[in-house]
Short mmCIF file of C-alpha atoms in Angstrom, two decimals:
data_model
loop_
_atom_site.label_atom_id
_atom_site.label_comp_id
_atom_site.label_asym_id
_atom_site.label_seq_id
_atom_site.Cartn_x
_atom_site.Cartn_y
_atom_site.Cartn_z
CA MET A 1 -44.06 -19.96 44.44
CA GLU A 2 -48.33 -20.44 43.40
CA LYS A 3 -50.35 -23.75 44.15
CA CYS A 4 -51.32 -24.98 41.46
CA SER A 5 -55.14 -26.06 41.18
CA VAL A 6 -54.30 -29.51 42.21
CA GLY A 7 -52.96 -28.67 44.81
CA LYS A 8 -55.44 -26.85 46.70
CA PHE A 9 -58.15 -28.91 45.61
CA THR A 10 -56.30 -32.31 47.62
CA HIS A 11 -54.70 -29.80 50.33
CA SER A 12 -51.45 -31.07 49.41
CA ASP A 13 -47.97 -29.63 48.63
CA CYS A 14 -46.96 -28.58 46.08
CA HIS A 15 -43.66 -28.15 44.29
CA LEU A 16 -41.92 -31.21 46.34
CA LEU A 17 -38.64 -33.09 44.52
CA ASN A 18 -39.47 -36.63 45.61
CA TYR A 19 -39.86 -36.84 41.99
CA VAL A 20 -38.99 -34.59 40.07
CA ASN A 21 -35.60 -31.82 39.99
CA ARG A 22 -37.83 -28.98 38.87
CA LYS A 23 -39.84 -27.21 39.91
CA ALA A 24 -42.69 -25.94 36.85
CA ILE A 25 -46.10 -25.35 36.72
CA GLN A 26 -48.04 -25.74 33.48
CA ALA A 27 -51.41 -25.00 32.38
CA ILE A 28 -53.89 -28.12 31.57
CA GLU A 29 -54.98 -27.90 28.44
CA LYS A 30 -51.40 -29.24 27.73
CA LEU A 31 -52.09 -32.58 28.89
CA SER A 32 -53.11 -35.30 26.76
CA GLU A 33 -57.50 -36.34 26.71
CA THR A 34 -56.67 -39.41 28.71
CA ASP A 35 -54.74 -37.32 30.98
CA LEU A 36 -57.04 -35.35 31.81
CA ASN A 37 -59.94 -37.69 31.96
CA LEU A 38 -56.94 -40.04 34.95
CA LEU A 39 -56.75 -36.65 37.30
CA LYS A 40 -59.71 -35.70 36.90
CA LEU A 41 -61.23 -39.54 38.02
CA ARG A 42 -58.02 -40.19 40.14
CA THR A 43 -58.44 -36.68 41.90
CA ASP A 44 -62.08 -36.95 42.20
CA SER A 45 -62.51 -33.07 41.18
CA ASN A 46 -65.63 -31.73 40.90
CA TYR A 47 -65.12 -28.31 39.19
CA GLU A 48 -62.41 -27.43 36.06
CA LEU A 49 -58.65 -27.77 37.26
CA LYS A 50 -56.61 -25.68 35.25
CA THR A 51 -53.03 -25.57 36.02
CA ILE A 52 -51.12 -28.45 37.99
CA CYS A 53 -47.37 -28.56 38.95
CA LEU A 54 -44.31 -30.93 38.18
CA HIS A 55 -44.90 -33.26 41.29
CA HIS A 56 -48.76 -33.53 40.85
CA GLN A 57 -48.09 -34.22 37.64
CA SER A 58 -45.28 -37.23 38.36
CA VAL A 59 -47.99 -38.28 41.66
CA PHE A 60 -50.61 -38.32 39.34
CA LEU A 61 -49.79 -39.73 36.35
CA LYS A 62 -46.69 -41.19 35.82
CA ASN A 63 -46.13 -42.83 39.27
CA TYR A 64 -49.39 -43.03 39.77
CA GLU A 65 -49.39 -46.48 39.57
CA PHE A 66 -46.28 -47.47 41.03
CA LEU A 67 -47.55 -45.54 43.93
CA GLN A 68 -49.70 -48.30 44.24
CA LYS A 69 -48.57 -50.68 47.38
CA VAL A 70 -51.35 -51.96 49.12
CA CYS A 71 -54.46 -53.05 47.94
CA CYS A 72 -57.60 -50.60 48.22
CA ASP A 73 -59.06 -53.07 49.80
CA PRO A 74 -62.98 -51.67 48.01
CA PHE A 75 -64.44 -53.66 50.62
CA LYS A 76 -62.94 -52.61 54.14
CA LYS A 77 -62.88 -55.99 54.71
CA HIS A 78 -58.44 -55.58 55.36
CA LYS A 79 -57.70 -56.21 58.69
CA THR A 80 -53.70 -56.19 58.13
CA THR A 81 -52.81 -54.37 54.36
CA ILE A 82 -52.36 -56.25 51.69
CA LYS A 83 -49.17 -56.34 48.90
CA LYS A 84 -49.35 -59.33 46.91
CA MET A 85 -50.96 -60.59 44.34
CA LEU A 86 -52.00 -57.28 43.51
CA ARG A 87 -53.65 -56.18 40.36
CA VAL A 88 -54.15 -52.49 38.29
CA VAL A 89 -57.48 -51.47 37.40
CA THR A 90 -58.12 -49.35 33.74
CA VAL A 91 -60.69 -46.82 33.64
CA GLU A 92 -62.94 -49.19 31.86
CA GLN A 93 -62.74 -51.15 35.16
CA SER A 94 -63.20 -49.01 37.64
CA ARG A 95 -66.09 -47.27 35.71
CA ILE A 96 -67.80 -51.13 35.97
CA ILE A 97 -66.70 -51.91 39.86
CA LEU A 98 -68.55 -47.73 40.46
CA TYR A 99 -71.69 -49.02 38.79
CA LYS A 100 -71.48 -51.99 40.91
CA GLY A 101 -71.08 -49.70 44.38
CA PHE A 102 -68.63 -49.73 44.98
CA LYS A 103 -65.46 -46.99 44.59
CA VAL A 104 -61.65 -47.29 42.47
CA LYS A 105 -60.25 -45.28 41.34
CA PRO A 106 -57.73 -46.07 37.84
CA GLY A 107 -54.50 -46.59 39.32
CA GLN A 108 -55.40 -48.19 42.68
CA LYS A 109 -55.58 -51.91 43.05
CA LEU A 110 -56.52 -55.54 44.18
CA CYS A 111 -56.00 -58.10 45.44
CA ALA A 112 -57.13 -62.07 44.57
CA SER A 113 -59.60 -61.50 46.95
CA CYS A 114 -61.14 -58.00 46.40
CA ARG A 115 -60.85 -59.86 42.76
CA ASN A 116 -63.18 -62.75 43.88
CA LYS A 117 -65.33 -60.92 45.62
CA LEU A 118 -65.81 -58.51 42.56
CA LEU A 119 -67.32 -61.73 40.64
CA LYS A 120 -69.52 -62.74 43.10
CA ILE A 121 -71.25 -60.14 43.27
CA LYS A 122 -71.29 -60.37 39.24
CA GLN A 123 -74.42 -59.36 37.81
CA ILE A 124 -74.51 -59.94 33.89
CA ASP A 125 -76.96 -57.14 32.16
CA GLU A 126 -78.73 -58.85 29.50
CA SER A 127 -79.04 -56.26 27.46
CA ASN A 128 -75.52 -55.52 26.58
CA GLY A 129 -72.98 -58.32 27.25
CA GLN A 130 -70.52 -56.26 28.54
CA ASN A 131 -71.18 -55.73 32.60
CA SER A 132 -69.39 -59.16 32.64
CA LEU A 133 -66.79 -60.27 34.83
CA ASN A 134 -64.82 -63.25 34.44
CA THR A 135 -61.56 -64.66 35.74
CA LYS A 136 -57.93 -64.65 33.27
CA ASP A 137 -55.64 -66.36 34.46
CA GLU A 138 -54.53 -68.26 37.88
CA ASP A 139 -53.93 -64.90 39.85
CA HIS A 140 -57.44 -63.54 39.37
CA ASP A 141 -57.38 -61.03 37.06
CA VAL A 142 -60.65 -59.37 36.93
CA GLU A 143 -61.53 -59.29 32.99
CA PHE A 144 -64.54 -57.30 31.37
CA THR A 145 -65.73 -59.65 28.36
CA PRO A 146 -67.71 -59.21 24.87
CA ALA A 147 -71.13 -59.72 24.12
CA GLU A 148 -69.09 -62.64 22.44
CA LEU A 149 -69.46 -65.10 25.54
CA LEU A 150 -72.80 -66.12 25.29
CA GLN A 151 -70.95 -68.06 22.46
CA LYS A 152 -68.39 -69.36 23.67
CA ARG A 153 -69.92 -70.97 26.41
CA ASN A 154 -71.87 -72.28 24.29
CA VAL A 155 -69.12 -74.17 22.21
CA ILE A 156 -67.12 -75.08 25.37
CA ALA A 157 -70.86 -76.39 26.73
CA GLU A 158 -70.93 -78.87 22.91
CA LEU A 159 -66.99 -80.16 23.32
CA ASN A 160 -68.08 -81.13 27.32
CA SER A 161 -70.73 -83.20 25.90
CA SER A 162 -68.60 -84.80 23.25
CA PHE A 163 -66.28 -85.63 25.10
CA HIS A 164 -68.59 -87.85 27.74
CA GLU A 165 -69.93 -88.92 24.84
CA ILE A 166 -66.96 -90.89 24.50
CA GLY A 167 -65.57 -91.13 28.12
CA CYS A 168 -63.28 -88.26 28.53
CA SER A 169 -63.51 -85.60 31.06
CA PRO A 170 -65.11 -81.93 30.71
CA MET A 171 -63.10 -78.93 29.83
CA LYS A 172 -61.74 -76.59 32.34
CA LEU A 173 -60.73 -73.97 31.99
CA TYR A 174 -61.02 -72.09 35.46
CA ALA A 175 -58.01 -70.35 37.30
CA LEU A 176 -57.00 -71.86 33.63
CA GLY A 177 -52.94 -69.52 33.31
CA GLU A 178 -52.54 -67.73 29.91
CA HIS A 179 -48.99 -69.82 29.95
CA SER A 180 -50.63 -73.06 30.50
CA ARG A 181 -53.54 -73.19 27.57
CA SER A 182 -51.08 -74.12 25.66
CA PHE A 183 -49.66 -77.53 27.07
CA TYR A 184 -53.48 -77.74 28.34
CA GLY A 185 -55.24 -77.61 24.48
CA LYS A 186 -52.29 -80.50 24.34
CA GLU A 187 -52.83 -82.59 27.20
CA LYS A 188 -56.44 -82.81 26.54
CA LEU A 189 -55.72 -83.24 22.16
CA GLN A 190 -53.43 -86.22 23.29
CA ARG A 191 -56.16 -87.98 25.29
CA VAL A 192 -59.05 -87.47 23.37
CA HIS A 193 -56.94 -89.01 20.06
CA GLU A 194 -56.09 -92.38 22.57
CA THR A 195 -59.05 -92.70 24.44
CA VAL A 196 -60.73 -92.49 20.12
CA LYS A 197 -58.20 -94.49 18.32
CA GLU A 198 -58.44 -97.52 22.01
CA LYS A 199 -62.51 -97.31 20.87
CA ILE A 200 -61.92 -97.97 17.13
CA GLN A 201 -59.61 -100.85 18.18
CA ASN A 202 -62.16 -102.88 20.70
CA VAL A 203 -64.81 -102.65 17.81
CA LEU A 204 -62.33 -103.34 14.51
CA ALA A 205 -60.59 -105.69 16.78
CA VAL A 206 -57.42 -104.34 15.30
CA ASP A 207 -54.65 -102.73 17.17
CA LEU A 208 -54.08 -99.41 15.61
CA PRO A 209 -49.87 -98.45 14.53
CA GLU A 210 -48.93 -96.04 17.25
CA LYS A 211 -48.08 -91.63 15.94
CA LYS A 212 -44.49 -92.46 14.70
CA ASN A 213 -43.05 -89.17 15.75
CA ASP A 214 -41.51 -87.84 12.52
CA VAL A 215 -39.58 -84.53 14.79
CA GLY A 216 -38.58 -86.42 17.20
CA LYS A 217 -34.76 -86.06 16.82
CA SER A 218 -35.91 -82.64 15.30
CA VAL A 219 -37.11 -81.40 18.79
CA ILE A 220 -34.22 -83.14 20.53
CA LYS A 221 -31.43 -80.82 18.41
CA LYS A 222 -33.04 -78.25 18.62
CA SER A 223 -33.27 -78.67 22.72
CA GLU A 224 -29.09 -79.23 22.66
CA ASP A 225 -28.99 -76.41 21.13
CA LEU A 226 -30.40 -74.02 22.78
CA ASP A 227 -28.80 -75.90 25.99
CA LYS A 228 -25.78 -74.93 24.95
CA LEU A 229 -26.58 -71.17 24.33
CA VAL A 230 -27.46 -71.17 27.46
CA ASP A 231 -23.97 -73.22 28.26
CA ILE A 232 -22.57 -69.40 26.49
CA ILE A 233 -24.51 -66.66 28.37
CA LYS A 234 -23.80 -68.23 31.80
CA ASN A 235 -20.18 -67.92 30.65
CA GLN A 236 -20.10 -64.88 29.85
CA LEU A 237 -22.03 -63.62 32.69
CA SER A 238 -19.20 -64.27 34.85
CA GLY A 239 -17.20 -61.66 35.25
CA THR A 240 -18.79 -59.03 33.25
CA SER A 241 -19.95 -56.20 33.69
CA ARG A 242 -22.62 -55.10 35.21
CA ARG A 243 -24.94 -53.02 31.55
CA LYS A 244 -23.23 -56.30 29.91
CA GLN A 245 -25.06 -59.30 31.35
CA ILE A 246 -28.30 -57.02 31.13
CA GLN A 247 -28.53 -57.03 27.56
CA MET A 248 -27.33 -60.67 27.61
CA LEU A 249 -30.09 -61.48 29.81
CA THR A 250 -32.84 -60.00 27.14
CA ILE A 251 -32.10 -63.26 25.23
CA PRO A 252 -33.58 -65.11 27.94
CA ALA A 253 -36.45 -62.54 28.12
CA SER A 254 -37.47 -62.61 24.07
CA LEU A 255 -38.52 -66.46 24.72
CA MET A 256 -40.55 -65.07 27.18
CA TRP A 257 -39.01 -66.88 30.14
CA SER A 258 -40.65 -66.21 33.70
CA ARG A 259 -38.03 -63.86 36.12
CA ARG A 260 -37.88 -66.79 38.27
CA LYS A 261 -36.35 -68.54 35.82
CA ILE A 262 -33.85 -66.44 34.65
CA LYS A 263 -32.68 -65.88 37.78
CA GLU A 264 -32.83 -69.44 38.88
CA THR A 265 -30.89 -70.94 35.55
CA PHE A 266 -27.84 -67.82 35.27
CA ASN A 267 -27.84 -67.03 39.06
CA VAL A 268 -28.52 -63.00 38.27
CA SER A 269 -30.35 -61.18 40.91
CA ASP A 270 -33.68 -60.15 40.64
CA TYR A 271 -33.30 -55.81 39.56
CA SER A 272 -30.78 -57.72 36.70
CA VAL A 273 -33.71 -59.95 34.97
CA ARG A 274 -36.62 -56.82 35.39
CA LYS A 275 -33.97 -54.02 33.84
CA ALA A 276 -33.91 -56.87 30.81
CA GLN A 277 -37.56 -57.80 30.77
CA LYS A 278 -37.69 -53.74 30.76
CA LEU A 279 -35.40 -53.18 28.11
CA PHE A 280 -36.49 -55.81 26.35
CA LYS A 281 -39.72 -54.44 25.75
CA ASP A 282 -39.01 -50.81 24.91
CA GLN A 283 -36.33 -51.72 22.89
CA GLY A 284 -36.48 -55.02 21.95
CA PHE A 285 -33.33 -58.41 21.51
CA LEU A 286 -29.77 -56.85 22.59
CA ALA A 287 -30.82 -53.74 23.03
CA GLU A 288 -28.10 -52.15 25.40
CA THR A 289 -29.16 -50.02 28.98
CA ALA A 290 -28.18 -45.42 28.61
CA ARG A 291 -24.95 -45.11 29.89
CA ARG A 292 -24.74 -42.64 32.77
CA ASN A 293 -22.79 -39.45 31.60
CA GLY A 294 -21.92 -37.55 35.07
CA LYS A 295 -21.52 -34.27 35.83
CA GLN A 296 -18.60 -32.84 33.48
CA LEU A 297 -16.83 -29.56 34.76
CA SER A 298 -15.41 -27.24 32.77
CA PRO A 299 -12.06 -26.34 32.24
CA ASP A 300 -11.94 -22.79 32.55
CA ILE A 301 -12.82 -24.20 36.60
CA ILE A 302 -10.12 -26.57 36.39
CA GLU A 303 -7.90 -23.98 35.45
CA LEU A 304 -9.08 -21.48 38.32
CA VAL A 305 -8.21 -24.51 40.72
CA LYS A 306 -4.83 -25.71 39.68
CA LYS A 307 -3.64 -21.32 40.14
CA PHE A 308 -5.03 -20.95 42.79
CA TYR A 309 -3.04 -24.11 44.00
CA GLN A 310 -0.10 -21.80 43.62
CA LEU A 311 -0.66 -19.26 44.91
CA ASP A 312 2.04 -18.32 46.95
CA GLU A 313 -0.05 -18.09 49.90
CA GLN A 314 -1.45 -21.66 49.69
CA SER A 315 2.12 -23.34 48.51
CA ARG A 316 5.23 -22.02 48.33
CA ILE A 317 7.66 -23.71 46.18
CA LEU A 318 10.75 -26.52 47.36
CA PRO A 319 14.38 -25.31 46.99
CA GLY A 320 15.75 -28.20 46.63
CA MET A 321 17.18 -29.39 42.82
CA LYS A 322 15.51 -32.27 42.94
CA ASP A 323 12.25 -31.18 44.38
CA VAL A 324 11.25 -30.78 40.58
CA VAL A 325 8.29 -32.88 38.73
CA SER A 326 8.48 -33.98 34.79
CA ILE A 327 5.68 -33.42 33.57
CA GLY A 328 6.28 -33.69 29.83
CA LYS A 329 9.10 -34.64 27.24
CA LYS A 330 12.63 -32.62 29.19
CA VAL A 331 9.75 -30.31 30.01
CA TYR A 332 10.03 -29.94 34.58
CA GLU A 333 8.63 -27.95 37.34
CA ARG A 334 8.88 -26.76 40.76
CA LYS A 335 7.26 -29.38 43.11
CA ARG A 336 5.49 -26.30 45.58
CA LEU A 337 4.96 -27.95 49.44
CA ILE A 338 1.25 -26.58 50.98
CA LEU A 339 0.92 -24.53 53.56
CA CYS A 340 -2.08 -26.60 54.69
CA ASN A 341 -4.54 -29.32 55.12
CA LEU A 342 -6.28 -29.49 51.88
CA SER A 343 -9.70 -28.92 53.72
CA GLU A 344 -8.91 -26.04 54.91
CA LEU A 345 -7.24 -25.34 51.44
CA TYR A 346 -11.04 -26.34 49.95
CA SER A 347 -12.43 -24.14 52.33
CA SER A 348 -10.24 -20.91 51.31
CA PHE A 349 -11.33 -21.85 47.50
CA LYS A 350 -14.88 -21.71 48.87
CA LEU A 351 -14.74 -18.65 50.44
CA GLU A 352 -13.31 -16.43 47.78
CA TYR A 353 -15.09 -18.41 44.52
CA PRO A 354 -18.36 -18.46 46.58
CA ASN A 355 -20.15 -18.94 43.15
CA LEU A 356 -18.68 -22.26 41.68
CA LYS A 357 -20.24 -25.45 42.01
CA ILE A 358 -16.70 -27.96 42.90
CA GLY A 359 -16.73 -30.89 45.73
CA LEU A 360 -14.19 -31.48 47.79
CA SER A 361 -13.43 -35.16 46.73
CA LYS A 362 -12.83 -33.38 43.18
CA PHE A 363 -10.76 -29.97 45.00
CA CYS A 364 -8.59 -32.92 46.20
CA SER A 365 -8.03 -34.86 42.73
CA LEU A 366 -6.55 -31.59 40.92
#
């Protein structure tokens, strides 16, 4: 088949079956505007592309992020390939990084070291406030913040000033993960409460009563119920099918448990946890994985194979009175002796019917 425009431009082979199951070419116009922009950015094409094969569509669009296994190393500093702590670069991020003088394609991945270097060389544009880089979580993800960043910093400065006046430590947001913010906020609020309470007691020379924990019993009851639910799931997971296990693992996945916590709690494989998390994200709670339907032989082929077995050239009827087999209620068929081994019989069948698709194991099972 003729090469597509993408294959000609990138000087790569077309119509490979590594990620697709058929060969075809389609017009570029059939792609969405988003996919078309991604294709141009990822192929660095400066001229108008007209066609794309299914192989290149999979490589540059559907599986592009999956195929990026290492850091793209925009600074050319890595002596070895980095495969851990990788984060995908979005279209907006790639354009801003390009503005900084470093070429990174959307869909490629950056390691933590490269993301930190980008943070150090950032130059905030005061006119629009849209080109700043900020850390989002403990993995130092690169996030491009809006113009309200200055207002947020002012609020933090006011809080820290108030904390300093009452003798509390300041707010520290650097390297604070998204899942840790709620706990950090509650802990900080508790410390502020204790500090203010102590100062009020000293000023008034009184002992203030402790705050009653009205929700303590409720929290304990919910914790016990959760432990019971975990035990029930553990018992159900043992001895059940892989498909049923993945369905039940959507329960802890719905609680936003980490992959490691689910693995250690229920003693399951990392693959099952990833499948369950993806299934919950795509289809929801207690969703079932799709069944894989195997290829079925047509009844005509099955009947043809049976008749081939009964040909006099391939088998002969046994002469004994007891050489019969029951195939129904009071229905008997004479046994036949195959005159060659099954491999030779299969070869004879393929010579006579070369266009029929049937494997040796299926042929022998009939």
